[in-house]
Amino acid sequence: MEKKIKSSASFSLTWIGALIVIVAIALTAIVSWFLYQKTVELLTDNLRQRLLSIATTQVANIDPEDIASLNTEEDWKKPQWSRVVLQMKKAKQNNENIVFMYIFRKSADDPSKLVFVTDAESLNPYANTDNDSSNDVDANGDGIVEADGADQLQWPGQDYPEPPDEAFEAFEGPTTNRELYEDSYGKVLTGYAPIRNASGVTIAVLATDIKADDFSLITRQTLYPFLLFSTFLVLIIVILSILLIKIWNKRVEIFAEIDRQKDELLGIVAHQLAKPITAIRWDLESLLDGDLGQMNEEQKKDANVMRGQAVNLADLVSMILDVSRIQLGKMQLTPQPLNLNEFFTEILQVVEPTVEQKKLRFIKNMPKTLPIVLLDKRYTRMTVENLLTNAVKYTPDSGKVTFDLKIENGIMRCSVSDTGCGIPKEDQGKIFGKMYRASNVRNTVEGNGFGLYVAKGAIEGQGGKMWFTSEVGKGTTFSFELPMKEASGKA
Ligand code: ADP
């Protein structure tokens, strides 16, 4: 029993510990992820600000009148074209982070579409498609010159396929892409700055792509300290939890040992008391029987009271012995043939006097004949007697006590109901505990709280189960089921 308490306590503690660790890991992961996201947001904002300032600075070097003059495919031959292209080329050379620069405007035919004006690589937009390889342009610097795709050069009026929303927003004012994106230049972020004419009207937009590969690396690297921090925190939590569980288990062990020693002591004391009490009982019996000479009425009365108290004391001592045995797992059950007819008649007779004294209605529902079965007589009797005496004790005068007994398929089903004081809800979970008494009777009705503990132990020790239902002011029903074997022969 003690072992069971100890192991169930450490088992549930291990679960609580595991739960704490899981919650701690989840919390640490969430907090770290949140901090990481915030840092990435800050870094991205910072990058955007830098990009915006690059884009707006570059646009100051572009002459809007040059842009206004570049409209058709043939316009690349104009001096304004080379001026603008070279201007952008220079900007690119001065800032190694810029991978590409280009200018676009809204299509004259359809303002919902964008068309290119020029870019930093297309001094000759046909350099990659003519037959002269000496003027080829490797726009993305990957060592391969492709006429289309990555190294496609632009000419005025060429379609800008699938422009992002930010490209349109840039006609209102400088902006950047919201997300990084990947193209033939690697991870890129684009900044847009409007090119406005003398009257302040946006006639085109200058787009600047900057390399963000380093940035991605930096943001990824910011995750490492967070991961390290999280791992460290989780480790500390796990170590602390293990330590706490160990300390707690040690305490549980110490308490269980103290409890065991207390029960052992209780058993020893009860055992030592049992012998002299029995001797006193028998001495009083022989005194009352007149073995030591006749007593007058006064002396008989006193001796009778003493005998009654000795019997109560003997019952209490045997109850304490039982409690200690159950607690130490040393309850010894000896099944023996039991004539249930005689067994229940005897028990019911014990409670009859108090039933009559309290003017209770006592209803007995039980089969007329009962079998002879194999059961531990002392423990089974103690159980039934305890339930009956409790029902009588906790029911006010003129109430009702009902005793039900059924024997079906080798199982004894017994219940004792009363119309007594009931057990308050808050006490019900502890009512089978050792020495527990409910708050509504603790100071008003005599008792010691051992009976139900022993009764439940006795039933469970014989493979049965016990339970109850109760409502304050209405009454209580205690029930048990006990499997039993029929005995052959006579009890
Ligand atoms: P005791 O009756 O000596 O106090 P028990 O172990 O037999 O000890 O019962 C424990 C407690 O359970 C009682 O103190 C009482 O609070 C409650 N109890 C038991 N039986 C009844 C009942 N029939 N009606 C109301 N309360 C009960």
Coordinates of C-alpha atoms and ligand atoms in Angstrom, one line a residue:
M1 CA 0.0 0.0 0.0
E2 CA 2.7 2.4 1.1
K3 CA 4.7 1.4 -2.0
K4 CA 1.7 2.1 -4.2
I5 CA 1.2 5.6 -2.7
K6 CA 4.9 6.3 -3.2
S7 CA 5.1 5.1 -6.8
S8 CA 1.8 6.8 -7.8
A9 CA 3.0 10.1 -6.3
S10 CA 6.3 10.0 -8.2
F11 CA 4.5 8.8 -11.3
S12 CA 2.2 11.8 -11.3
L13 CA 5.1 14.1 -10.4
T14 CA 7.0 12.8 -13.4
W15 CA 4.1 13.7 -15.6
I16 CA 3.8 17.1 -14.1
G17 CA 7.6 17.6 -14.6
A18 CA 7.3 16.4 -18.2
L19 CA 4.4 18.8 -18.7
I20 CA 6.4 21.8 -17.2
V21 CA 9.3 20.9 -19.5
I22 CA 7.0 20.8 -22.6
V23 CA 5.3 24.0 -21.7
A24 CA 8.7 25.7 -21.0
I25 CA 10.1 24.5 -24.4
A26 CA 7.0 25.7 -26.2
L27 CA 7.1 29.1 -24.5
T28 CA 10.9 29.5 -25.1
A29 CA 10.4 28.5 -28.8
I30 CA 7.5 31.0 -29.2
V31 CA 9.3 33.9 -27.4
S32 CA 12.5 33.2 -29.4
W33 CA 10.6 33.0 -32.7
F34 CA 8.8 36.3 -31.8
L35 CA 12.1 38.0 -30.9
Y36 CA 13.7 36.7 -34.1
Q37 CA 10.8 37.9 -36.3
K38 CA 11.0 41.4 -34.6
T39 CA 14.7 41.5 -35.3
V40 CA 14.3 40.5 -38.9
E41 CA 11.5 43.2 -39.3
L42 CA 13.9 45.8 -37.8
L43 CA 16.7 44.7 -40.1
T44 CA 14.4 44.7 -43.2
D45 CA 13.1 48.2 -42.3
N46 CA 16.7 49.4 -42.0
L47 CA 17.5 47.9 -45.4
R48 CA 14.5 49.5 -46.9
Q49 CA 15.4 52.9 -45.5
R50 CA 18.9 52.5 -47.0
L51 CA 17.4 51.5 -50.4
L52 CA 15.0 54.4 -50.4
S53 CA 17.8 56.9 -49.8
I54 CA 19.9 55.2 -52.7
A55 CA 16.9 55.4 -55.1
T56 CA 16.0 59.0 -54.3
T57 CA 19.6 60.1 -54.6
Q58 CA 20.0 58.5 -58.0
V59 CA 16.9 60.0 -59.4
A60 CA 18.3 63.5 -58.8
N61 CA 21.0 62.7 -61.5
I62 CA 18.5 61.9 -64.2
D63 CA 17.2 64.7 -66.4
P64 CA 13.4 64.3 -66.8
E65 CA 13.6 66.0 -70.2
D66 CA 15.9 63.2 -71.5
I67 CA 13.3 60.7 -70.3
A68 CA 10.5 62.5 -72.0
S69 CA 12.4 62.3 -75.3
L70 CA 12.9 58.5 -75.2
N71 CA 9.6 57.0 -76.5
T72 CA 10.1 54.7 -79.5
E73 CA 12.4 51.8 -80.2
E74 CA 14.6 53.9 -82.5
D75 CA 15.1 56.5 -79.7
W76 CA 18.1 54.5 -78.3
K77 CA 20.2 56.1 -80.9
K78 CA 19.5 59.6 -79.4
P79 CA 22.3 61.2 -77.3
Q80 CA 19.7 61.4 -74.4
W81 CA 19.7 57.6 -74.3
S82 CA 23.4 57.2 -73.8
R83 CA 23.4 60.0 -71.3
V84 CA 20.8 58.3 -69.2
V85 CA 22.3 54.8 -69.6
L86 CA 25.8 56.0 -68.7
Q87 CA 24.4 57.9 -65.7
M88 CA 22.9 54.7 -64.3
K89 CA 26.1 52.7 -65.2
K90 CA 28.1 55.2 -63.2
A91 CA 25.7 54.9 -60.2
K92 CA 26.1 51.1 -60.4
Q93 CA 29.9 51.3 -60.5
N94 CA 29.9 53.7 -57.4
N95 CA 27.7 51.4 -55.3
E96 CA 28.7 47.7 -55.5
N97 CA 25.4 46.7 -53.9
I98 CA 23.4 47.9 -56.9
V99 CA 22.9 45.0 -59.3
F100 CA 20.5 46.6 -61.8
M101 CA 18.9 49.9 -62.5
Y102 CA 16.1 50.6 -64.9
I103 CA 13.5 53.2 -65.8
F104 CA 9.9 52.5 -66.7
R105 CA 6.7 54.5 -67.4
K106 CA 3.1 53.9 -67.9
S107 CA 2.2 52.7 -71.4
A108 CA 0.7 55.6 -73.5
D109 CA -1.9 53.2 -75.0
D110 CA -2.9 51.5 -71.7
P111 CA -1.9 53.2 -68.4
S112 CA -2.6 49.9 -66.6
K113 CA 0.5 48.5 -68.2
L114 CA 4.1 49.5 -67.7
V115 CA 6.8 49.7 -70.4
F116 CA 10.6 50.1 -70.1
V117 CA 12.3 53.4 -71.0
T118 CA 15.9 52.2 -70.5
D119 CA 18.3 50.5 -68.1
A120 CA 22.0 50.6 -67.0
E121 CA 23.2 47.8 -69.3
S122 CA 21.4 48.6 -72.6
L123 CA 23.7 51.2 -74.2
N124 CA 23.1 49.2 -77.3
P125 CA 19.8 47.3 -76.7
Y126 CA 20.7 44.9 -79.6
A127 CA 24.2 44.1 -78.5
N128 CA 23.3 40.5 -77.6
T129 CA 21.2 39.8 -80.7
D130 CA 23.5 41.2 -83.4
N131 CA 26.3 39.1 -84.9
D132 CA 29.1 41.0 -83.2
S133 CA 30.1 39.1 -80.1
S134 CA 32.6 41.8 -79.1
N135 CA 29.9 44.1 -77.8
D136 CA 28.0 41.4 -75.9
V137 CA 26.7 42.3 -72.5
D138 CA 26.6 39.8 -69.6
A139 CA 24.1 41.9 -67.6
N140 CA 23.9 39.6 -64.5
G141 CA 27.6 38.8 -64.6
D142 CA 27.2 35.0 -64.5
G143 CA 29.7 34.5 -67.3
I144 CA 27.1 33.4 -69.9
V145 CA 25.6 35.8 -72.4
E146 CA 22.0 35.1 -73.1
A147 CA 20.0 37.1 -75.6
D148 CA 16.8 36.5 -73.7
G149 CA 16.0 36.0 -70.1
A150 CA 18.8 36.9 -67.7
D151 CA 20.7 39.1 -70.1
Q152 CA 17.8 40.6 -72.0
L153 CA 18.5 44.2 -72.8
Q154 CA 15.7 46.8 -72.9
W155 CA 14.7 49.4 -75.5
P156 CA 12.1 52.2 -75.2
G157 CA 8.5 51.0 -75.2
Q158 CA 9.4 47.4 -74.5
D159 CA 6.8 45.6 -72.2
Y160 CA 7.5 45.3 -68.5
P161 CA 6.0 41.9 -67.9
E162 CA 4.1 41.2 -64.6
P163 CA 5.2 44.3 -62.7
P164 CA 4.7 44.1 -58.9
D165 CA 2.1 46.4 -57.2
E166 CA 4.9 48.5 -55.7
A167 CA 6.0 49.5 -59.2
F168 CA 2.6 51.3 -59.7
E169 CA 2.6 52.7 -56.2
A170 CA 6.0 54.3 -57.0
F171 CA 4.2 56.8 -59.3
E172 CA 2.8 58.4 -56.1
G173 CA 6.1 58.5 -54.2
P174 CA 9.3 56.5 -53.4
T175 CA 8.8 53.0 -52.1
T176 CA 10.4 49.6 -52.0
N177 CA 9.2 46.0 -52.6
R178 CA 7.6 44.6 -49.4
E179 CA 9.3 41.2 -49.8
L180 CA 12.8 40.1 -50.9
Y181 CA 12.7 38.1 -54.2
E182 CA 15.0 35.9 -56.1
D183 CA 16.0 36.5 -59.7
S184 CA 19.0 35.9 -61.9
Y185 CA 20.9 38.4 -59.7
G186 CA 20.3 36.4 -56.6
K187 CA 18.2 37.7 -53.6
V188 CA 17.2 41.2 -54.5
L189 CA 15.2 44.1 -53.1
T190 CA 14.0 46.8 -55.4
G191 CA 13.6 50.5 -54.5
Y192 CA 11.5 52.8 -56.6
A193 CA 11.8 56.6 -57.0
P194 CA 9.5 58.7 -59.2
I195 CA 11.0 60.9 -61.9
R196 CA 9.0 64.1 -62.0
N197 CA 8.9 66.8 -64.7
A198 CA 9.1 70.6 -64.0
S199 CA 5.4 70.7 -63.1
G200 CA 5.8 67.9 -60.6
V201 CA 4.1 65.2 -62.7
T202 CA 5.6 61.7 -62.5
I203 CA 6.6 60.8 -66.0
A204 CA 8.6 57.6 -65.2
V205 CA 10.1 55.7 -62.3
L206 CA 13.7 54.8 -61.6
A207 CA 14.0 51.3 -60.1
T208 CA 17.2 50.2 -58.3
D209 CA 17.8 46.5 -57.4
I210 CA 20.2 45.9 -54.6
K211 CA 21.7 42.6 -53.6
A212 CA 20.3 41.2 -50.4
D213 CA 22.2 38.0 -50.2
D214 CA 24.3 39.3 -47.4
F215 CA 21.2 40.6 -45.7
S216 CA 19.6 37.1 -45.8
L217 CA 22.8 35.7 -44.4
I218 CA 22.8 38.3 -41.6
T219 CA 19.2 37.7 -40.7
R220 CA 19.8 33.9 -40.7
Q221 CA 22.8 34.5 -38.5
T222 CA 20.6 36.5 -36.0
L223 CA 18.7 33.3 -35.5
Y224 CA 21.7 31.5 -34.1
P225 CA 22.0 33.5 -30.9
F226 CA 18.3 33.0 -30.3
L227 CA 18.6 29.3 -30.9
L228 CA 21.6 29.2 -28.5
F229 CA 19.6 31.2 -26.0
S230 CA 16.5 28.9 -26.3
T231 CA 18.6 25.7 -26.0
F232 CA 20.3 27.1 -23.0
L233 CA 17.0 28.1 -21.4
V234 CA 15.4 24.7 -22.2
L235 CA 18.5 22.9 -20.7
I236 CA 18.3 25.0 -17.5
I237 CA 14.6 24.2 -17.3
V238 CA 15.1 20.5 -17.8
I239 CA 17.9 20.3 -15.3
L240 CA 15.9 22.3 -12.7
S241 CA 12.8 20.1 -13.3
I242 CA 14.8 16.9 -12.9
L243 CA 16.4 18.4 -9.7
L244 CA 12.9 19.4 -8.3
I245 CA 11.4 16.0 -9.1
K246 CA 14.3 14.3 -7.4
I247 CA 14.0 16.5 -4.3
W248 CA 10.2 16.0 -4.3
N249 CA 10.5 12.3 -4.7
K250 CA 13.0 12.2 -1.8
R251 CA 10.4 14.1 0.3
V252 CA 7.6 11.8 -0.7
E253 CA 9.9 8.9 0.3
I254 CA 10.7 10.5 3.6
F255 CA 7.0 11.2 4.4
A256 CA 6.0 7.7 3.3
E257 CA 8.7 6.3 5.6
I258 CA 7.5 8.5 8.5
D259 CA 3.9 7.4 7.8
R260 CA 5.0 3.8 7.8
Q261 CA 6.9 4.1 11.0
K262 CA 3.8 5.8 12.6
D263 CA 1.6 3.0 11.4
E264 CA 4.0 0.4 12.8
L265 CA 4.1 2.2 16.1
L266 CA 0.3 2.4 16.1
G267 CA 0.2 -1.4 15.5
I268 CA 2.8 -2.1 18.2
V269 CA 0.9 0.0 20.8
A270 CA -2.4 -1.5 19.9
H271 CA -0.9 -5.0 20.0
Q272 CA 0.5 -4.3 23.5
L273 CA -2.8 -2.9 24.7
A274 CA -4.9 -5.7 23.3
K275 CA -3.7 -8.4 25.8
P276 CA -4.3 -6.4 29.1
I277 CA -7.7 -5.2 27.8
T278 CA -8.8 -8.7 27.0
A279 CA -7.6 -9.8 30.4
I280 CA -9.6 -6.9 32.1
R281 CA -12.7 -7.9 30.1
W282 CA -12.6 -11.5 31.2
D283 CA -11.9 -10.5 34.8
L284 CA -14.9 -8.3 34.7
E285 CA -17.0 -11.1 33.2
S286 CA -16.0 -13.5 35.9
L287 CA -16.6 -10.8 38.6
L288 CA -20.1 -10.3 37.2
D289 CA -20.7 -14.0 37.0
G290 CA -20.0 -14.1 40.8
D291 CA -16.9 -16.2 40.5
L292 CA -15.2 -14.0 43.1
G293 CA -18.2 -13.8 45.4
Q294 CA -21.6 -12.1 45.2
M295 CA -21.8 -8.3 44.6
N296 CA -24.5 -6.0 45.8
E297 CA -26.6 -4.1 43.1
E298 CA -24.4 -1.0 43.3
Q299 CA -21.2 -2.9 42.7
K300 CA -22.9 -4.9 39.8
K301 CA -24.0 -1.6 38.2
D302 CA -20.4 -0.2 38.3
A303 CA -18.9 -3.5 37.1
N304 CA -21.3 -3.5 34.2
V305 CA -20.3 0.0 33.2
M306 CA -16.7 -1.0 33.4
R307 CA -17.3 -4.1 31.2
G308 CA -19.1 -1.9 28.6
Q309 CA -16.1 0.5 28.5
A310 CA -13.6 -2.4 28.3
V311 CA -15.6 -3.8 25.3
N312 CA -15.5 -0.4 23.6
L313 CA -11.7 -0.1 24.3
A314 CA -11.1 -3.6 22.9
D315 CA -13.1 -2.7 19.8
L316 CA -11.1 0.4 19.3
V317 CA -7.8 -1.4 19.8
S318 CA -8.7 -4.1 17.3
M319 CA -9.8 -1.3 14.9
I320 CA -6.4 0.4 15.3
L321 CA -4.7 -2.9 14.7
D322 CA -6.7 -3.3 11.5
V323 CA -5.9 0.2 10.3
S324 CA -2.2 -0.4 10.8
R325 CA -2.4 -3.8 9.1
I326 CA -4.2 -2.4 6.0
Q327 CA -1.7 0.5 5.9
L328 CA 1.3 -1.8 6.0
G329 CA -0.3 -4.2 3.5
K330 CA -0.4 -6.9 6.2
M331 CA -4.1 -7.5 6.3
Q332 CA -4.6 -11.3 6.7
L333 CA -7.8 -12.5 5.2
T334 CA -8.9 -16.0 6.1
P335 CA -11.9 -17.2 4.0
Q336 CA -13.9 -19.8 5.8
P337 CA -17.3 -21.4 5.3
L338 CA -19.9 -18.9 6.4
N339 CA -23.6 -19.6 6.9
L340 CA -25.0 -16.3 5.6
N341 CA -28.4 -16.9 7.2
E342 CA -26.9 -17.0 10.7
F343 CA -24.3 -14.4 9.8
F344 CA -26.8 -11.7 8.9
T345 CA -29.3 -12.6 11.7
E346 CA -26.5 -12.1 14.3
I347 CA -25.5 -8.7 12.8
L348 CA -29.0 -7.4 12.5
Q349 CA -29.7 -8.3 16.1
V350 CA -26.7 -6.2 17.2
V351 CA -28.3 -3.0 15.7
E352 CA -31.9 -3.7 16.7
P353 CA -31.7 -2.3 20.2
T354 CA -30.5 1.1 19.0
V355 CA -33.0 1.1 16.2
E356 CA -35.8 0.6 18.7
Q357 CA -34.3 3.2 21.1
K358 CA -34.3 5.8 18.3
K359 CA -37.7 4.7 17.0
L360 CA -36.3 4.2 13.5
R361 CA -38.1 2.3 10.7
F362 CA -35.9 -0.6 9.8
I363 CA -36.6 -2.2 6.5
K364 CA -34.8 -5.4 5.5
N365 CA -34.9 -6.6 1.9
M366 CA -33.1 -9.9 1.7
P367 CA -33.6 -13.4 0.3
K368 CA -35.3 -15.8 2.7
T369 CA -32.5 -18.4 2.4
L370 CA -28.9 -17.6 1.9
P371 CA -26.1 -20.0 0.9
I372 CA -23.0 -21.0 2.7
V373 CA -20.0 -19.2 1.2
L374 CA -16.3 -18.8 1.7
L375 CA -15.6 -15.4 3.2
D376 CA -13.4 -13.8 5.9
K377 CA -16.0 -13.7 8.7
R378 CA -14.4 -11.0 11.0
Y379 CA -13.7 -8.5 8.2
T380 CA -17.0 -9.0 6.4
R381 CA -18.9 -8.7 9.7
M382 CA -17.0 -5.6 10.7
T383 CA -17.9 -4.0 7.3
V384 CA -21.7 -4.7 7.4
E385 CA -21.9 -3.8 11.1
N386 CA -20.1 -0.6 10.5
L387 CA -22.4 0.5 7.6
L388 CA -25.5 -0.4 9.7
T389 CA -24.3 1.3 13.0
N390 CA -23.3 4.4 11.0
A391 CA -26.7 4.5 9.3
V392 CA -28.4 4.2 12.7
K393 CA -26.0 6.7 14.3
Y394 CA -26.2 9.4 11.7
T395 CA -30.1 9.2 11.3
P396 CA -32.2 11.3 13.6
D397 CA -35.0 9.7 15.7
S398 CA -38.0 8.4 13.7
G399 CA -36.0 8.2 10.5
K400 CA -35.7 5.2 8.2
V401 CA -32.8 2.7 7.6
T402 CA -33.1 0.2 4.7
F403 CA -30.9 -2.8 4.4
D404 CA -30.8 -4.5 0.9
L405 CA -29.1 -7.7 0.2
K406 CA -28.9 -9.7 -3.1
I407 CA -26.8 -12.6 -4.2
E408 CA -26.4 -12.9 -7.9
N409 CA -24.0 -15.0 -10.0
G410 CA -21.6 -15.4 -7.1
I411 CA -21.6 -11.8 -6.1
M412 CA -23.0 -10.4 -2.9
R413 CA -24.6 -6.9 -3.4
C414 CA -25.3 -5.1 -0.2
S415 CA -26.4 -1.6 0.5
V416 CA -27.5 0.4 3.5
S417 CA -29.6 3.5 3.0
D418 CA -30.7 6.0 5.6
T419 CA -32.6 9.3 5.8
G420 CA -29.9 10.8 8.0
C421 CA -27.8 13.9 8.0
G422 CA -25.9 13.1 4.8
I423 CA -22.3 13.9 3.9
P424 CA -21.4 17.4 2.6
K425 CA -20.1 17.5 -1.0
E426 CA -16.7 18.9 0.0
D427 CA -16.1 16.0 2.4
Q428 CA -17.2 13.2 0.1
G429 CA -13.8 12.8 -1.7
K430 CA -12.0 12.1 1.6
I431 CA -14.7 10.1 3.5
F432 CA -12.9 6.7 3.0
G433 CA -9.6 8.3 4.3
K434 CA -8.0 7.2 7.6
M435 CA -9.6 9.0 10.6
Y436 CA -11.6 11.3 8.4
R437 CA -14.9 12.6 9.7
A438 CA -17.2 15.0 7.9
S439 CA -17.6 18.6 9.0
N440 CA -21.3 18.2 9.8
V441 CA -20.7 15.5 12.5
R442 CA -17.2 16.2 13.7
N443 CA -18.2 18.1 16.8
T444 CA -21.7 16.8 17.4
V445 CA -21.6 13.0 17.0
E446 CA -19.0 10.7 18.6
G447 CA -16.7 8.7 16.4
N448 CA -13.1 8.1 15.4
G449 CA -13.2 7.8 11.6
F450 CA -11.5 4.4 11.5
G451 CA -14.6 2.3 10.5
L452 CA -15.1 3.2 6.8
Y453 CA -11.3 3.0 6.1
V454 CA -11.2 -0.6 7.5
A455 CA -14.5 -1.5 5.8
K456 CA -13.3 -0.4 2.4
G457 CA -9.9 -2.1 3.0
A458 CA -11.7 -5.3 3.9
I459 CA -14.0 -5.3 0.9
E460 CA -11.2 -4.4 -1.6
G461 CA -8.9 -6.9 0.1
Q462 CA -11.4 -9.6 -0.8
G463 CA -11.6 -8.4 -4.4
G464 CA -14.8 -6.3 -4.0
K465 CA -15.6 -2.6 -4.3
M466 CA -17.4 -0.1 -2.1
W467 CA -19.0 3.3 -2.9
F468 CA -21.7 5.7 -1.6
T469 CA -24.1 8.4 -2.6
S470 CA -25.2 11.1 -0.3
E471 CA -27.1 14.4 0.0
V472 CA -26.9 16.6 3.0
G473 CA -30.2 16.6 4.9
K474 CA -31.7 13.8 2.8
G475 CA -29.6 10.7 3.5
T476 CA -26.8 8.4 2.5
T477 CA -26.5 5.0 0.8
F478 CA -23.3 2.9 1.2
S479 CA -23.0 -0.1 -1.1
F480 CA -20.6 -2.8 -1.8
E481 CA -20.1 -5.8 -4.1
L482 CA -18.2 -8.8 -3.0
P483 CA -17.4 -11.8 -5.2
M484 CA -17.5 -15.0 -3.2
K485 CA -17.3 -18.7 -3.7
E486 CA -20.0 -21.1 -2.4
A487 CA -18.6 -23.4 0.2
S488 CA -19.3 -27.1 0.1
G489 CA -20.5 -28.8 3.3
K490 CA -21.6 -27.1 6.5
A491 CA -20.5 -23.8 8.0
Ligands
ADP1 P1 -17.0 7.3 12.6 O1 -18.5 7.0 12.3 O2 -16.6 6.6 13.8 O3 -16.8 8.8 12.6 P2 -16.5 6.0 10.1 O4 -15.1 5.7 9.5 O5 -17.4 4.9 10.2 O6 -16.1 6.8 11.4 O7 -17.2 7.1 9.2 C1 -16.4 8.2 8.7 C2 -17.3 9.4 8.5 O8 -18.2 9.2 7.4 C3 -18.2 9.7 9.6 O9 -17.5 10.5 10.6 C4 -19.3 10.5 9.0 O10 -18.8 11.8 8.8 C5 -19.4 9.9 7.6 N1 -20.5 8.9 7.6 C6 -20.3 7.5 7.5 N2 -21.5 6.9 7.4 C7 -22.4 7.9 7.4 C8 -23.9 8.0 7.2 N3 -24.6 6.8 7.1 N4 -24.5 9.2 7.2 C9 -23.7 10.3 7.3 N5 -22.4 10.3 7.4 C10 -21.8 9.2 7.4

